[in-house]
GROMACS .gro file of C-alpha atoms in nm:
model
  154
    1PHE     CA    1   0.004   0.017  -0.005
    2LEU     CA    2   0.079   0.339  -0.026
    3VAL     CA    3  -0.069   0.631   0.142
    4THR     CA    4  -0.086   1.002   0.013
    5THR     CA    5  -0.286   1.323   0.058
    6ASP     CA    6  -0.446   1.511  -0.253
    7PHE     CA    7  -0.128   1.759  -0.301
    8HIS     CA    8   0.059   1.431  -0.414
    9TRP     CA    9  -0.213   1.181  -0.592
   10ALA     CA   10  -0.090   1.244  -0.900
   11GLU     CA   11   0.278   1.151  -0.821
   12VAL     CA   12   0.223   0.825  -0.604
   13LEU     CA   13  -0.051   0.675  -0.834
   14ARG     CA   14   0.181   0.668  -1.133
   15LEU     CA   15   0.438   0.542  -0.816
   16ALA     CA   16   0.179   0.273  -0.745
   17GLY     CA   17   0.093   0.188  -1.092
   18ARG     CA   18   0.467   0.088  -1.158
   19LEU     CA   19   0.512  -0.086  -0.819
   20GLY     CA   20   0.161  -0.256  -0.822
   21LYS     CA   21   0.062  -0.153  -0.503
   22GLU     CA   22  -0.278   0.005  -0.424
   23VAL     CA   23  -0.298   0.381  -0.316
   24PHE     CA   24  -0.493   0.535   0.012
   25ARG     CA   25  -0.595   0.895  -0.013
   26VAL     CA   26  -0.587   1.044   0.331
   27ALA     CA   27  -0.700   1.419   0.406
   28LEU     CA   28  -0.528   1.669   0.616
   29ASN     CA   29  -0.627   1.776   0.918
   30PRO     CA   30  -0.815   2.107   0.863
   31GLU     CA   31  -0.657   2.247   1.166
   32PHE     CA   32  -0.291   2.252   0.919
   33HIS     CA   33  -0.466   2.491   0.660
   34ARG     CA   34  -0.612   2.695   0.919
   35LYS     CA   35  -0.297   2.804   1.110
   36VAL     CA   36  -0.126   2.835   0.784
   37ILE     CA   37  -0.340   3.084   0.637
   38ALA     CA   38  -0.332   3.240   1.005
   39GLU     CA   39   0.012   3.320   0.998
   40ALA     CA   40   0.045   3.452   0.627
   41ARG     CA   41  -0.233   3.726   0.725
   42ARG     CA   42   0.001   3.795   0.990
   43GLY     CA   43   0.322   3.820   0.775
   44PRO     CA   44   0.547   3.610   0.519
   45LEU     CA   45   0.565   3.257   0.614
   46GLY     CA   46   0.806   3.021   0.535
   47MET     CA   47   0.768   2.628   0.502
   48ILE     CA   48   1.043   2.365   0.482
   49LEU     CA   49   0.979   2.069   0.296
   50THR     CA   50   1.133   1.773   0.180
   51ASP     CA   51   0.917   1.824  -0.153
   52THR     CA   52   0.763   2.107  -0.320
   53SER     CA   53   0.631   1.984  -0.639
   54PHE     CA   54   0.264   1.990  -0.511
   55GLU     CA   55   0.318   2.371  -0.488
   56PRO     CA   56   0.094   2.491  -0.778
   57ARG     CA   57  -0.200   2.250  -0.640
   58PHE     CA   58  -0.145   2.413  -0.267
   59ARG     CA   59  -0.157   2.739  -0.376
   60LYS     CA   60  -0.457   2.692  -0.588
   61ALA     CA   61  -0.646   2.553  -0.326
   62LEU     CA   62  -0.518   2.819  -0.087
   63GLU     CA   63  -0.665   3.059  -0.325
   64HIS     CA   64  -0.988   2.931  -0.272
   65LEU     CA   65  -0.968   2.974   0.067
   66VAL     CA   66  -0.780   3.324   0.077
   67SER     CA   67  -0.714   3.603  -0.167
   68PRO     CA   68  -0.384   3.590  -0.362
   69ARG     CA   69  -0.225   3.867  -0.176
   70VAL     CA   70  -0.230   3.636   0.119
   71VAL     CA   71  -0.124   3.340  -0.061
   72GLU     CA   72   0.197   3.512  -0.222
   73ARG     CA   73   0.290   3.539   0.176
   74ILE     CA   74   0.393   3.185   0.180
   75ARG     CA   75   0.720   3.047   0.052
   76LEU     CA   76   0.825   2.673   0.023
   77VAL     CA   77   1.107   2.587   0.011
   78ARG     CA   78   1.355   2.215  -0.037
   79TYR     CA   79   1.519   2.163   0.312
   80ARG     CA   80   1.808   2.007   0.091
   81ASP     CA   81   1.882   2.354  -0.016
   82ARG     CA   82   2.082   2.544   0.253
   83LYS     CA   83   2.137   2.842   0.019
   84GLN     CA   84   1.717   2.880   0.012
   85VAL     CA   85   1.618   2.788   0.380
   86ARG     CA   86   1.880   3.043   0.530
   87ARG     CA   87   1.730   3.315   0.301
   88LEU     CA   88   1.401   3.167   0.385
   89LEU     CA   89   1.475   3.208   0.758
   90GLU     CA   90   1.621   3.608   0.718
   91GLU     CA   91   1.292   3.710   0.567
   92VAL     CA   92   0.994   3.529   0.722
   93ARG     CA   93   0.854   3.550   1.099
   94SER     CA   94   0.730   3.237   1.131
   95VAL     CA   95   0.811   2.902   0.940
   96TYR     CA   96   0.609   2.581   0.908
   97VAL     CA   97   0.839   2.266   0.933
   98SER     CA   98   0.766   1.992   0.816
   99PRO     CA   99   0.812   1.661   1.062
  100LEU     CA  100   0.938   1.477   0.757
  101CYS     CA  101   1.287   1.712   0.769
  102ALA     CA  102   1.219   1.862   1.127
  103GLU     CA  103   1.557   1.720   1.225
  104ARG     CA  104   1.763   1.788   0.961
  105VAL     CA  105   1.662   2.155   0.965
  106GLY     CA  106   1.727   2.179   1.336
  107LYS     CA  107   1.675   2.478   1.565
  108LEU     CA  108   1.544   2.785   1.429
  109PRO     CA  109   1.655   3.179   1.475
  110GLY     CA  110   1.516   3.360   1.771
  111ARG     CA  111   1.293   3.564   1.611
  112VAL     CA  112   1.132   3.295   1.372
  113ARG     CA  113   0.837   3.151   1.496
  114ARG     CA  114   0.764   2.791   1.418
  115VAL     CA  115   0.413   2.673   1.316
  116GLU     CA  116   0.329   2.341   1.412
  117VAL     CA  117   0.015   2.139   1.401
  118GLU     CA  118   0.027   1.852   1.646
  119GLN     CA  119  -0.183   1.606   1.408
  120MET     CA  120  -0.132   1.631   1.043
  121LEU     CA  121  -0.380   1.420   0.913
  122SER     CA  122  -0.786   1.462   0.968
  123SER     CA  123  -0.881   1.182   1.254
  124ASP     CA  124  -1.172   1.104   1.000
  125SER     CA  125  -0.920   1.007   0.746
  126LEU     CA  126  -0.681   0.849   0.989
  127HIS     CA  127  -0.991   0.626   1.105
  128GLU     CA  128  -1.081   0.539   0.766
  129LEU     CA  129  -0.753   0.451   0.668
  130ARG     CA  130  -0.760   0.207   0.977
  131ASN     CA  131  -1.092   0.032   0.889
  132ASN     CA  132  -0.941  -0.026   0.526
  133LEU     CA  133  -0.626  -0.193   0.606
  134LEU     CA  134  -0.837  -0.376   0.928
  135PHE     CA  135  -1.076  -0.540   0.655
  136TYR     CA  136  -0.849  -0.564   0.318
  137PRO     CA  137  -0.895  -0.856   0.153
  138LEU     CA  138  -0.585  -1.049   0.167
  139SER     CA  139  -0.484  -1.358  -0.074
  140PRO     CA  140  -0.320  -1.602   0.075
  141LYS     CA  141   0.084  -1.587   0.016
  142SER     CA  142   0.389  -1.729   0.131
  143TYR     CA  143   0.598  -1.498   0.357
  144ARG     CA  144   0.904  -1.563   0.559
  145SER     CA  145   0.848  -1.481   0.935
  146ALA     CA  146   1.154  -1.307   1.148
  147ARG     CA  147   1.257  -1.621   1.269
  148GLY     CA  148   1.335  -1.765   0.901
  149GLY     CA  149   1.003  -2.013   0.901
  150THR     CA  150   0.747  -1.970   0.625
  151GLY     CA  151   0.344  -1.937   0.663
  152ARG     CA  152   0.029  -1.813   0.503
  153TYR     CA  153  -0.151  -1.496   0.531
  154LEU     CA  154  -0.478  -1.597   0.669
   0.00000   0.00000   0.00000
């Protein structure tokens, strides 16, 4: 299985086709968008992420919620581009750092406020994903256990 959000749906669907995997779509916690928008209304907001390829879709989704002026205050950079990250941290008053790269980004300058969301995914979406996985029909397949034995899925 692969699990993704709407913003990465197209890429993950292509990957799933190549790998022969099923894709489950999960929704972001609505609190995430509310916090991003609230911070962008206050001033420039940076987002440090592992991947920024979804940026056009993200901006378009936000434009349905707020004015383009607010959306323009949001700047996305990849955490691996250290030069862009340094420049971003000099220009913004608050920043969201993806949990996927937070450790690699490290400590933020004292004047930059970190925007955090307790749970990135919607509770309803997680519940639905759990149910889909719990009740997913498994066909009998051989597998090798951690101890080296073989068995069958039931």
